[in-house]
């Protein structure tokens, strides 16, 4: 990642102190001597500049703090999952409401929801029942969700995607 101490082979460098003050342009040997006197590391932070910029710092402490920040960032991340709700065209009101409640819970947690209706046997002749069911489901979820993909028939399944509304 960074070049440290003896790895820096440039003739002259711009040196920055541990508090951020400019110490001027000097040879890398002089800068290394200053770093040794202060008990710090010489770290090249901008190799593409002319002359390259180096800073005096405690590199071990810097790496520790950086890894802590990365860990904290990973902890606060949320992976969006796609949850699936399956129904059949002949679903009753109670079951429908239960599935609706689960979908709303998934959406408030920030996950996407795939709602699908599975047709078996002669139910394939009445796909409009499934389309109406999905439309009704989407209308019930309008407070917490927006429709990503409208109802689409794929083989024996008709599905649509809902995603949580942004604006928390």
XYZ file of C-alpha atoms in Angstrom:
168
model
C 0.000 0.000 0.000
C 2.354 2.733 1.239
C 6.136 2.937 1.004
C 7.757 3.192 4.429
C 11.085 4.467 5.776
C 13.996 2.838 3.837
C 11.733 1.807 0.931
C 11.537 5.471 -0.130
C 14.363 5.902 -2.654
C 13.524 9.341 -4.121
C 16.282 11.989 -4.212
C 14.122 14.669 -2.669
C 10.684 14.677 -1.066
C 8.223 17.171 0.407
C 7.927 16.428 4.128
C 4.829 17.006 6.254
C 5.012 16.789 10.052
C 2.800 14.628 12.292
C 0.439 17.556 12.999
C 0.115 18.492 9.307
C 2.640 21.362 9.089
C 4.955 21.642 6.066
C 8.603 20.915 6.875
C 9.799 21.698 3.332
C 11.562 19.879 0.508
C 14.589 17.791 1.534
C 16.449 14.613 0.698
C 14.864 11.339 1.752
C 17.899 10.583 3.983
C 17.355 13.823 5.946
C 13.627 13.091 6.266
C 14.382 9.583 7.510
C 16.798 11.032 10.073
C 14.069 13.428 11.341
C 11.598 10.506 11.543
C 14.087 8.452 13.597
C 14.692 11.375 15.975
C 10.958 11.743 16.638
C 10.364 7.979 16.874
C 7.932 7.981 13.931
C 7.666 6.355 10.497
C 8.238 8.125 7.194
C 5.286 7.246 4.929
C 4.962 8.176 1.247
C 1.338 9.354 0.895
C 1.407 10.896 -2.584
C 3.933 9.172 -4.888
C 2.672 10.780 -8.133
C 3.316 14.374 -6.960
C 6.546 16.170 -7.842
C 8.367 15.968 -5.531
C 6.642 12.995 -3.811
C 4.872 13.885 -0.548
C 5.839 12.018 2.628
C 4.415 12.352 6.119
C 5.709 11.610 9.592
C 3.290 9.325 11.460
C 2.965 6.269 13.666
C 2.140 3.840 10.844
C 1.051 0.953 13.106
C -1.478 3.183 14.878
C -2.679 4.548 11.508
C -3.283 1.024 10.120
C -5.089 -0.034 13.314
C -7.443 2.966 13.170
C -8.072 2.389 9.458
C -9.018 -1.269 10.036
C -11.327 -0.175 12.878
C -13.090 2.291 10.529
C -13.486 -0.402 7.839
C -14.934 -2.843 10.382
C -17.421 -0.211 11.562
C -18.446 0.530 7.967
C -19.014 -3.184 7.268
C -21.086 -3.508 10.440
C -23.418 -0.706 9.364
C -23.954 -2.116 5.870
C -27.258 -3.774 5.040
C -27.419 -6.409 2.296
C -30.725 -6.183 0.439
C -32.255 -9.624 0.066
C -35.120 -10.724 -2.155
C -37.813 -12.425 -0.090
C -40.434 -14.493 -1.877
C -44.142 -14.752 -1.068
C -45.969 -17.593 -2.861
C -49.726 -17.827 -3.283
C -52.241 -19.785 -5.298
C -55.177 -18.241 -7.205
C -57.716 -19.726 -4.759
C -56.186 -18.127 -1.645
C -58.628 -17.163 1.106
C -58.844 -13.765 2.857
C -57.109 -14.847 6.096
C -54.156 -16.417 4.306
C -53.925 -13.426 1.971
C -53.765 -11.019 4.948
C -51.065 -13.117 6.627
C -48.938 -13.093 3.466
C -49.573 -9.350 3.114
C -48.400 -8.709 6.692
C -45.222 -10.726 6.098
C -44.495 -8.844 2.882
C -44.972 -5.480 4.610
C -42.613 -6.592 7.389
C -39.962 -7.589 4.817
C -40.364 -4.258 3.026
C -40.035 -2.188 6.213
C -36.811 -4.104 6.979
C -35.505 -2.828 3.629
C -35.709 -6.047 1.585
C -37.221 -6.501 -1.864
C -40.179 -8.870 -2.193
C -41.058 -11.194 -5.066
C -44.757 -12.038 -4.970
C -45.673 -15.035 -7.089
C -48.855 -16.946 -7.866
C -48.488 -20.606 -8.896
C -51.063 -22.072 -11.285
C -51.769 -25.808 -11.204
C -53.745 -27.804 -13.748
C -56.862 -26.021 -15.024
C -55.962 -22.844 -13.110
C -53.768 -22.005 -16.142
C -56.958 -21.209 -18.081
C -57.737 -18.379 -15.614
C -54.498 -16.425 -15.308
C -56.538 -13.208 -15.004
C -57.494 -14.303 -11.441
C -53.802 -14.363 -10.524
C -53.213 -10.984 -12.173
C -56.073 -9.448 -10.145
C -54.694 -11.053 -6.972
C -51.253 -9.542 -7.570
C -52.776 -6.144 -8.403
C -54.752 -6.219 -5.147
C -51.583 -7.230 -3.246
C -49.631 -4.300 -4.735
C -52.435 -1.850 -3.876
C -52.393 -3.026 -0.246
C -48.613 -2.432 -0.062
C -48.566 1.086 -1.576
C -47.707 2.798 1.756
C -44.442 0.883 2.166
C -43.547 -0.237 -1.369
C -43.302 0.650 -5.022
C -43.745 -1.867 -7.826
C -40.459 -2.677 -9.586
C -41.725 -5.152 -12.161
C -45.389 -5.598 -13.002
C -47.072 -9.023 -12.978
C -45.603 -11.260 -15.664
C -46.432 -14.870 -16.517
C -43.394 -17.168 -16.694
C -44.367 -20.786 -17.272
C -46.793 -21.770 -14.513
C -45.842 -18.834 -12.254
C -46.934 -15.212 -12.428
C -44.724 -12.888 -10.414
C -44.092 -9.236 -9.631
C -41.404 -7.440 -7.636
C -41.935 -4.858 -4.906
C -39.173 -2.699 -3.454
C -39.277 -0.587 -0.287
C -40.040 3.109 -0.665
C -36.964 5.246 -0.110
C -37.270 8.312 2.074
C -36.668 7.190 5.641
